[in-house]
mmCIF file of C-alpha atoms in Angstrom:
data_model
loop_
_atom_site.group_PDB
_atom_site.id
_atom_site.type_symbol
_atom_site.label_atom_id
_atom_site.label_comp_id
_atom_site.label_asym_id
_atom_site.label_seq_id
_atom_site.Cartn_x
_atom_site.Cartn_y
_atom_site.Cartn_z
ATOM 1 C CA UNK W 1 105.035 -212.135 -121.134
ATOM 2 C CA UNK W 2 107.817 -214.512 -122.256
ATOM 3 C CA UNK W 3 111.283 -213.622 -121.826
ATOM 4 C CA UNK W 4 113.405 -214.139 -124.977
ATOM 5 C CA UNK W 5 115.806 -216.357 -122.874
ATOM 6 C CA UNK W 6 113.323 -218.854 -122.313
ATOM 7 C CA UNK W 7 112.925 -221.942 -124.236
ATOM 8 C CA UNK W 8 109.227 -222.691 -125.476
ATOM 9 C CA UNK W 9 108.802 -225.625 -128.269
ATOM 10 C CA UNK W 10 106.845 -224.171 -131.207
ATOM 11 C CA UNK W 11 103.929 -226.578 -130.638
ATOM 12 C CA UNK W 12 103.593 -225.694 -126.930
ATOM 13 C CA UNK W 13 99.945 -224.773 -125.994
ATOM 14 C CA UNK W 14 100.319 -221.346 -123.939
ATOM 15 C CA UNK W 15 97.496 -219.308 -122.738
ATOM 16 C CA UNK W 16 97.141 -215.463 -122.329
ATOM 17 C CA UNK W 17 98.570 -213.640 -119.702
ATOM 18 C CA UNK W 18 101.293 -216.542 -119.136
ATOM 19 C CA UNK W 19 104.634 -215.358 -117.587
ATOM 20 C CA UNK W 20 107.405 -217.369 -118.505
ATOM 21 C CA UNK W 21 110.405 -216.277 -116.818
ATOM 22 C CA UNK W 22 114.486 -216.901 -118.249
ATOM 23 C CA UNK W 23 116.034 -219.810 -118.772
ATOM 24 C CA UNK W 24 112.899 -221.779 -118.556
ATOM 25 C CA UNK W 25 112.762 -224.951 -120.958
ATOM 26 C CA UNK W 26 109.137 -226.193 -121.896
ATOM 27 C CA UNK W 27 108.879 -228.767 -124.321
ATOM 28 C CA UNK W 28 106.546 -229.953 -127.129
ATOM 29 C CA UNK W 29 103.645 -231.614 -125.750
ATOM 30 C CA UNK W 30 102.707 -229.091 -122.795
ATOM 31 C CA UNK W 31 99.466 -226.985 -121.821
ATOM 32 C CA UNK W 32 99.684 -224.096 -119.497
ATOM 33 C CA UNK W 33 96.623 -222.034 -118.554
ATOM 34 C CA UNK W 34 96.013 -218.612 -118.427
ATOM 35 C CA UNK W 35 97.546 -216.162 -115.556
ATOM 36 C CA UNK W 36 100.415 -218.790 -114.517
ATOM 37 C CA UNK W 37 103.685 -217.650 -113.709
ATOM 38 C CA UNK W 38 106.791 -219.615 -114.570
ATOM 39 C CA UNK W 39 109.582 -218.702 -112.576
ATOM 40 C CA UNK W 40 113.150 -218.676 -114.309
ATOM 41 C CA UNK W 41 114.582 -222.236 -114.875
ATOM 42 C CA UNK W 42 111.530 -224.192 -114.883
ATOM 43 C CA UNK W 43 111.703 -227.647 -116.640
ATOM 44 C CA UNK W 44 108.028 -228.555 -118.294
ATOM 45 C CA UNK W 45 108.091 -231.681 -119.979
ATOM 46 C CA UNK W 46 106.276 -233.958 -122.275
ATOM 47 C CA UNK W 47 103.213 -234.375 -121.188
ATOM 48 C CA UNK W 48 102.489 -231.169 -118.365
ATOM 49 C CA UNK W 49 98.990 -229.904 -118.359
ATOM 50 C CA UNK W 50 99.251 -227.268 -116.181
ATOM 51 C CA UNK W 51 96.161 -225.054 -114.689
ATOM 52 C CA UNK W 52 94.885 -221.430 -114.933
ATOM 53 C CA UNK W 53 96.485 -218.823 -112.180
ATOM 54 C CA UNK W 54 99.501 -221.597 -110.666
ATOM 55 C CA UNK W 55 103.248 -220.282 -109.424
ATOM 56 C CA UNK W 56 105.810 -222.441 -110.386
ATOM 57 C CA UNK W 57 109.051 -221.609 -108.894
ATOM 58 C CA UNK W 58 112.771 -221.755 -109.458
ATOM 59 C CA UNK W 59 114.392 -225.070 -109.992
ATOM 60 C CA UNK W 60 111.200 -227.475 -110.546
ATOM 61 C CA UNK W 61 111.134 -229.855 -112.699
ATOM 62 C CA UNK W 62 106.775 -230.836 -114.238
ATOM 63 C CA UNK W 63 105.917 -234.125 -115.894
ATOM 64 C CA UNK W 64 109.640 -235.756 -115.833
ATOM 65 C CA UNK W 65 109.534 -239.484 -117.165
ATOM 66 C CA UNK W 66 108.985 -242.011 -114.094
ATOM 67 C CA UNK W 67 111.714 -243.249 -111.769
ATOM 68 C CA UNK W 68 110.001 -246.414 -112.604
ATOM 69 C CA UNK W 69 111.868 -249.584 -114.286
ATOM 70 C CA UNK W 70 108.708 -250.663 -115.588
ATOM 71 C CA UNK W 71 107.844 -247.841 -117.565
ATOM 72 C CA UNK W 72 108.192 -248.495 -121.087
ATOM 73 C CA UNK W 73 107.703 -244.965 -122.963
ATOM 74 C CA UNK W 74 103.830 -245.087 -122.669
ATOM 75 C CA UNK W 75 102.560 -241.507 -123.444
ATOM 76 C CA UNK W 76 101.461 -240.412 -119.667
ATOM 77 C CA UNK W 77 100.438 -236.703 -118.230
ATOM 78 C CA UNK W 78 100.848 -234.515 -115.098
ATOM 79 C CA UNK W 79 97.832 -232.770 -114.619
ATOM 80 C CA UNK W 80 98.450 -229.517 -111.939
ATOM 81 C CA UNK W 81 94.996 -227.953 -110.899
ATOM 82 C CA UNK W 82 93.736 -224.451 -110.980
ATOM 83 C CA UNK W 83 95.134 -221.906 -108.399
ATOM 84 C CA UNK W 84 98.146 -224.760 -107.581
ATOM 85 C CA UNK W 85 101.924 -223.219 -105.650
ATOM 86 C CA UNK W 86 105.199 -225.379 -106.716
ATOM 87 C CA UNK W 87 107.251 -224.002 -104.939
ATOM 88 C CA UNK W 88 111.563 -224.637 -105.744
ATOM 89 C CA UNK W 89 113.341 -227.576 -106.524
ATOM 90 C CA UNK W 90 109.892 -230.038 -106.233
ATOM 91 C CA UNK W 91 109.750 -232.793 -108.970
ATOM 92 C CA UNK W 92 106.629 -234.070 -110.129
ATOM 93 C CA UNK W 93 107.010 -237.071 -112.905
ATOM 94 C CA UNK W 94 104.098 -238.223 -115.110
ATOM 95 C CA UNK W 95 102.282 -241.563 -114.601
ATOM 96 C CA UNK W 96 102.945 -245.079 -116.162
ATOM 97 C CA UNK W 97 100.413 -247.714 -117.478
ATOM 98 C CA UNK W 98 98.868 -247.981 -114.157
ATOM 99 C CA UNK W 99 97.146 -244.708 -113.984
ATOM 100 C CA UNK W 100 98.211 -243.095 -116.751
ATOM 101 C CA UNK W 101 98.761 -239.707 -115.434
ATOM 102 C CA UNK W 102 99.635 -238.375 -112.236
ATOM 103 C CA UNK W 103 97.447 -235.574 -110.345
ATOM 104 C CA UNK W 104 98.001 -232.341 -108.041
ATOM 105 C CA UNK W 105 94.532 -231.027 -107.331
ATOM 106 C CA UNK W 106 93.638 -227.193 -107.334
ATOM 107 C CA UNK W 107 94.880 -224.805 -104.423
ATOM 108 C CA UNK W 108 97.724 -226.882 -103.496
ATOM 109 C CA UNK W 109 100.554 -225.527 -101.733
ATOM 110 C CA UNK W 110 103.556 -227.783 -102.826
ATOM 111 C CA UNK W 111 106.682 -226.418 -100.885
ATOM 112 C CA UNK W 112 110.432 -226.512 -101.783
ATOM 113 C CA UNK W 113 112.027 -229.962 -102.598
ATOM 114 C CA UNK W 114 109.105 -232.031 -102.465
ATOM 115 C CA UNK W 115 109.001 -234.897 -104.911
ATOM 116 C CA UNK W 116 105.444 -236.563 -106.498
ATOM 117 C CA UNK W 117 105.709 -239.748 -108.052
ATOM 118 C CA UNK W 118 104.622 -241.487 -110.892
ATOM 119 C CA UNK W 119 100.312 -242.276 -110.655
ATOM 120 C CA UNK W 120 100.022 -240.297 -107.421
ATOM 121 C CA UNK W 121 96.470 -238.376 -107.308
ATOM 122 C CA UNK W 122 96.816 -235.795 -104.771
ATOM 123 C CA UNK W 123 93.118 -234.169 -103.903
ATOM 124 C CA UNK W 124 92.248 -230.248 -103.982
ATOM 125 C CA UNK W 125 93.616 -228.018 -100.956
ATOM 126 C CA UNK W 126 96.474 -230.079 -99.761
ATOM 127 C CA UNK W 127 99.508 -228.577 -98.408
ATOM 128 C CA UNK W 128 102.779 -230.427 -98.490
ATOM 129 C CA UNK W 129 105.440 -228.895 -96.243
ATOM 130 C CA UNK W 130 109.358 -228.459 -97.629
ATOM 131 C CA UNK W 131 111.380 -231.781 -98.728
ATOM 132 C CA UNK W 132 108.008 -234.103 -98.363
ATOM 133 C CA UNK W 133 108.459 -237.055 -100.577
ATOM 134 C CA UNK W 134 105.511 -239.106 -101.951
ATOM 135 C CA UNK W 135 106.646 -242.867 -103.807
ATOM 136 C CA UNK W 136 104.265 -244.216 -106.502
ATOM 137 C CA UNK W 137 100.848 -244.555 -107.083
ATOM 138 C CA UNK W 138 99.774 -243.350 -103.602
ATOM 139 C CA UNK W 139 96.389 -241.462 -103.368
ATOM 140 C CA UNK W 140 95.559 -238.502 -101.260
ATOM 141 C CA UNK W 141 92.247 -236.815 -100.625
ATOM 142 C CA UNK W 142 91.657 -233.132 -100.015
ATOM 143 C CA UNK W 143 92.604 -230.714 -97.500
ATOM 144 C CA UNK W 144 95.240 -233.080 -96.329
ATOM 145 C CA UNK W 145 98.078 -231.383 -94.688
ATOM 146 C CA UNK W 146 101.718 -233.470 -94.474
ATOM 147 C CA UNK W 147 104.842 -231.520 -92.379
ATOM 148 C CA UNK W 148 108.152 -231.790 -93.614
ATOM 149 C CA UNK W 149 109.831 -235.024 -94.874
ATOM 150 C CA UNK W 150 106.890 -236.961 -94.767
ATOM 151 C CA UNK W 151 108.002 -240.269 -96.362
ATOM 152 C CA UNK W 152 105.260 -241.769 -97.748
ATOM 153 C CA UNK W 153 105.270 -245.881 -99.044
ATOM 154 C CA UNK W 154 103.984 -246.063 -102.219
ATOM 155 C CA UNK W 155 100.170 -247.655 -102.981
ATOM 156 C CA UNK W 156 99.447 -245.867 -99.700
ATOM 157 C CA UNK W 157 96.313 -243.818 -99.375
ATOM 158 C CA UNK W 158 95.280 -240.948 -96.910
ATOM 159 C CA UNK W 159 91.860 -240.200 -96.339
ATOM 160 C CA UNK W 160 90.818 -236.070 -96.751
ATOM 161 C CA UNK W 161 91.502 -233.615 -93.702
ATOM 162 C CA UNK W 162 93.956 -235.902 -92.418
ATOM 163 C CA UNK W 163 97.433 -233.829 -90.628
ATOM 164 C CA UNK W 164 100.571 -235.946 -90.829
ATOM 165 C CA UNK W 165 103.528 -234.519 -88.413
ATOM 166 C CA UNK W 166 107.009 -234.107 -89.159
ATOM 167 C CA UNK W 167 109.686 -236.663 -90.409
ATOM 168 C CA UNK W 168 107.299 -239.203 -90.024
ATOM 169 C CA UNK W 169 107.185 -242.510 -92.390
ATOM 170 C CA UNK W 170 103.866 -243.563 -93.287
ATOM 171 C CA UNK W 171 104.001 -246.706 -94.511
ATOM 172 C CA UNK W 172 99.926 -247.655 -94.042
ATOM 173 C CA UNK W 173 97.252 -246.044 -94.757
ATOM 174 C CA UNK W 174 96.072 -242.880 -92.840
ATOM 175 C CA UNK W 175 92.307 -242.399 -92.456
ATOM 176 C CA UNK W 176 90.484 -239.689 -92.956
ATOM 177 C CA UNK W 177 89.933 -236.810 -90.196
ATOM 178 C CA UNK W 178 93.139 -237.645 -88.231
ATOM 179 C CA UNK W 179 96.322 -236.309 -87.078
ATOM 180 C CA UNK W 180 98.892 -239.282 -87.127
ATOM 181 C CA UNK W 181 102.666 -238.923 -85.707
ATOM 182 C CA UNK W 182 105.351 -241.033 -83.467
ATOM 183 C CA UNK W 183 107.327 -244.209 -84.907
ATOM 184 C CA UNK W 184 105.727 -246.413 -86.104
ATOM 185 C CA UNK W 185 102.857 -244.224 -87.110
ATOM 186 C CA UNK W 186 99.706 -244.051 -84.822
ATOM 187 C CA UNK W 187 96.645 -241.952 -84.586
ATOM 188 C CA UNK W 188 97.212 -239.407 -81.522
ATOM 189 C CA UNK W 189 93.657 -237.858 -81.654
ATOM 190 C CA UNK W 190 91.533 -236.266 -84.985
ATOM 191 C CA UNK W 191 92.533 -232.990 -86.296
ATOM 192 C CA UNK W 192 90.444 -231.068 -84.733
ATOM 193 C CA UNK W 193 92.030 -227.755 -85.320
ATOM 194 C CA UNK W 194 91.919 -228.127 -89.167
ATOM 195 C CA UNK W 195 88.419 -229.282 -89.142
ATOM 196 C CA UNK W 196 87.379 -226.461 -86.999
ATOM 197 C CA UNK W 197 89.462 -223.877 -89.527
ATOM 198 C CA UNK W 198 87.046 -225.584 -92.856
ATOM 199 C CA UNK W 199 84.099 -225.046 -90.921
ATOM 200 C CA UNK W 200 83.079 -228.452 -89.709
ATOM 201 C CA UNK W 201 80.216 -228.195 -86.362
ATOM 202 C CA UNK W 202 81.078 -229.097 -83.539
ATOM 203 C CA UNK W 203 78.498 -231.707 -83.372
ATOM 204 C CA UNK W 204 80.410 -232.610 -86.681
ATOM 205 C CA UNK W 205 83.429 -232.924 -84.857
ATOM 206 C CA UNK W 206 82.004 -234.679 -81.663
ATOM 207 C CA UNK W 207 81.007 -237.367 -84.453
ATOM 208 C CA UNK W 208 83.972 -237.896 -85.625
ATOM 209 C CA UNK W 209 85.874 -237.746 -82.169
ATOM 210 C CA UNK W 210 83.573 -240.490 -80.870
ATOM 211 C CA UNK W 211 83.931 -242.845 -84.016
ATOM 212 C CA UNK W 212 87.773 -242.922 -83.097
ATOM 213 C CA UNK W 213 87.391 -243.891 -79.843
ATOM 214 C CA UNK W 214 85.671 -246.762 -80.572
ATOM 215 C CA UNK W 215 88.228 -247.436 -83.384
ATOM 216 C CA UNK W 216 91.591 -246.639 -81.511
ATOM 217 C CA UNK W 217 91.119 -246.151 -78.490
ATOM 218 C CA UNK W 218 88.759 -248.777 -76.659
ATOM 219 C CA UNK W 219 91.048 -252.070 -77.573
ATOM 220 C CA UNK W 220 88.966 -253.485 -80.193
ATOM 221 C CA UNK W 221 90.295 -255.257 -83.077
ATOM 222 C CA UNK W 222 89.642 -253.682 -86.427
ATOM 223 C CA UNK W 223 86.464 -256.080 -87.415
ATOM 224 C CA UNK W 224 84.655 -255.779 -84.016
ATOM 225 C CA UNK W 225 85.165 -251.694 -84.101
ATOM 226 C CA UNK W 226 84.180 -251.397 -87.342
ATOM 227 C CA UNK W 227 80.897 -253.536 -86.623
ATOM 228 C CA UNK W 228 80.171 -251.579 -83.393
ATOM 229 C CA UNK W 229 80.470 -248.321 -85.341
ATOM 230 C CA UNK W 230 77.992 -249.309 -87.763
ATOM 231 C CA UNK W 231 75.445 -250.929 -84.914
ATOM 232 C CA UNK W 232 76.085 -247.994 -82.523
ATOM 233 C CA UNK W 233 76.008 -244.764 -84.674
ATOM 234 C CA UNK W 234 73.395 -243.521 -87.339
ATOM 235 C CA UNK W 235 74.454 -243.340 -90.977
ATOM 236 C CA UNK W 236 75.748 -240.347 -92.132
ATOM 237 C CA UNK W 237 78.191 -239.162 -94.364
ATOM 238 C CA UNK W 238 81.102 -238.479 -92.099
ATOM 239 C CA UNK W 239 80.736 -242.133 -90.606
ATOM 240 C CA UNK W 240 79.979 -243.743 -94.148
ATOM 241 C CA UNK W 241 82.956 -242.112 -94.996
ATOM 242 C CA UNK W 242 85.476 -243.720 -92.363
ATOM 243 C CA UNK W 243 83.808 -247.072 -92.582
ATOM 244 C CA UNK W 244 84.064 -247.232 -96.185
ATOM 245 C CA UNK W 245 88.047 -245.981 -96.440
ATOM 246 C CA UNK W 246 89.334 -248.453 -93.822
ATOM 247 C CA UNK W 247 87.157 -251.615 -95.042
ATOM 248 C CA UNK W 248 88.383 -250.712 -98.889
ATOM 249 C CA UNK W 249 92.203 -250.365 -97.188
ATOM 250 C CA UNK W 250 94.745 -252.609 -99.412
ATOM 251 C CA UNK W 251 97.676 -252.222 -97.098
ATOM 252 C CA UNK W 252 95.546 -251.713 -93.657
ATOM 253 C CA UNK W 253 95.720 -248.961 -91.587
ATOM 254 C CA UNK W 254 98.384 -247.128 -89.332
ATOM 255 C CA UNK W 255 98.601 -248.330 -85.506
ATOM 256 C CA UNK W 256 95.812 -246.890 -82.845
ATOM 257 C CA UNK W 257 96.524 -244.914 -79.966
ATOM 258 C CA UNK W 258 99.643 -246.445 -77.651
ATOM 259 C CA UNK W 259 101.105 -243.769 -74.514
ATOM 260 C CA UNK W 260 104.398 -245.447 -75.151
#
């Protein structure tokens, strides 16, 4: 169902069972799966290839040209997963030369006046909580949960399951598993509650609680914890996992645990 006071470019690839609300403007090169609803004034740009069965809400803007000086008119995408919430007011803008496209996975819950950057890649399941802002070309695994206005440094990464808290500014990179808060940011235990909600053992989660300690807790440097971990506990892929996302860390990872 389209309402006649929506704009749609002629060359627009719409599914079945799309519901395009008023006042929405989607422009020429855009692809919307079946069973999405477009709530009324929706911007979809150049560029928006949107999945089957999402809910875009009032006042967001898809696939917006970066905020980027060094983009130079390259022909880039947003590419929203299956089953993906956007809820009011978020922006999302397309990638640049770097990446080429920027990504929301499937089943993400995007709340109200959250803004994606150019080249992010945002995994499956995430939930992003209202006014959360994410710079460029930062990369965030699945089932990764960020409270409200989340700041986020761009080129940072954040490993899957991780929980960020409120108002915090992440400025390294999280790893994955972990519930990071306080100023700066430090780990303040794993997120145990999540994990245990996604069906992780608890000899699943005892792994991951003990691989922590060693890395946060027990006043090693980085080097010797990550070489203790690896002499001390038998390979799996939990612990391949953690080892492997802070070794291949760019910008090094967020502070361990302090009582200050």
């Amino acid at each position: 169902m389209i309402q006649p006071l929506a704009y749609i470019h002629p060359q627009a690839k719409i599914a079945d069972n799309v519901v395009i609300e008023p006042f929405v403007t989607i422009h020429k090169d855009v692809v919307i799966g079946e069973g999405t609803w477009i709530g009324p004034n929706v911007t979809i740009m150049d560029g928006a290839r949107i999945g089957k069965n999402c809910r875009i809400f009032p006042g967001a803007v898809i696939s917006g040209i970066p905020q980027d000086l060094k983009f130079a008119g390259e022909e880039t995408t947003v590419e929203i997963g299956d089953n993906t919430t956007i809820r009011e007011c978020v922006t999302i803008n397309r990638g640049t030369k770097d990446r080429w496209k920027t990504v929301v996975g499937k089943n993400c819950l995007i709340q109200a006046y959250c803004h994606i950057a150019h080249d992010c890649e945002v995994g499956d399941n995430c939930i992003f909580s209202n006014s959360t802002t994410l710079a460029g070309h930062i990369t965030i695994g699945d089932y990764v949960v960020l409270a409200g206005l989340v700041a986020i440094h761009q080129f940072v990464k954040i490993g899957s399951h991780a929980f960020v808290t409120g108002g915090s500014l992440v400025r390294k990179d999280v790893p994955p598993y972990v519930k990071a808060a306080r100023e700066p940011l430090s780990y303040v235990g794993i997120n145990s509650v999540g994990l245990r909600r996604r069906g992780f053992s608890s000899e699943q989660i005892n792994e991951i609680q003990d691989i922590y300690r060693t890395l946060f807790v027990k006043n090693h440097n980085i080097a010797t914890a990550l070489d203790i971990i690896e002499a001390e506990k038998q390979p799996t892929e939990i612990r391949d996992e953690i080892l492997d996302f802070i070794r291949n860390s760019n910008r090094g990872i967020m502070k361990g645990f302090s009582n200050g």
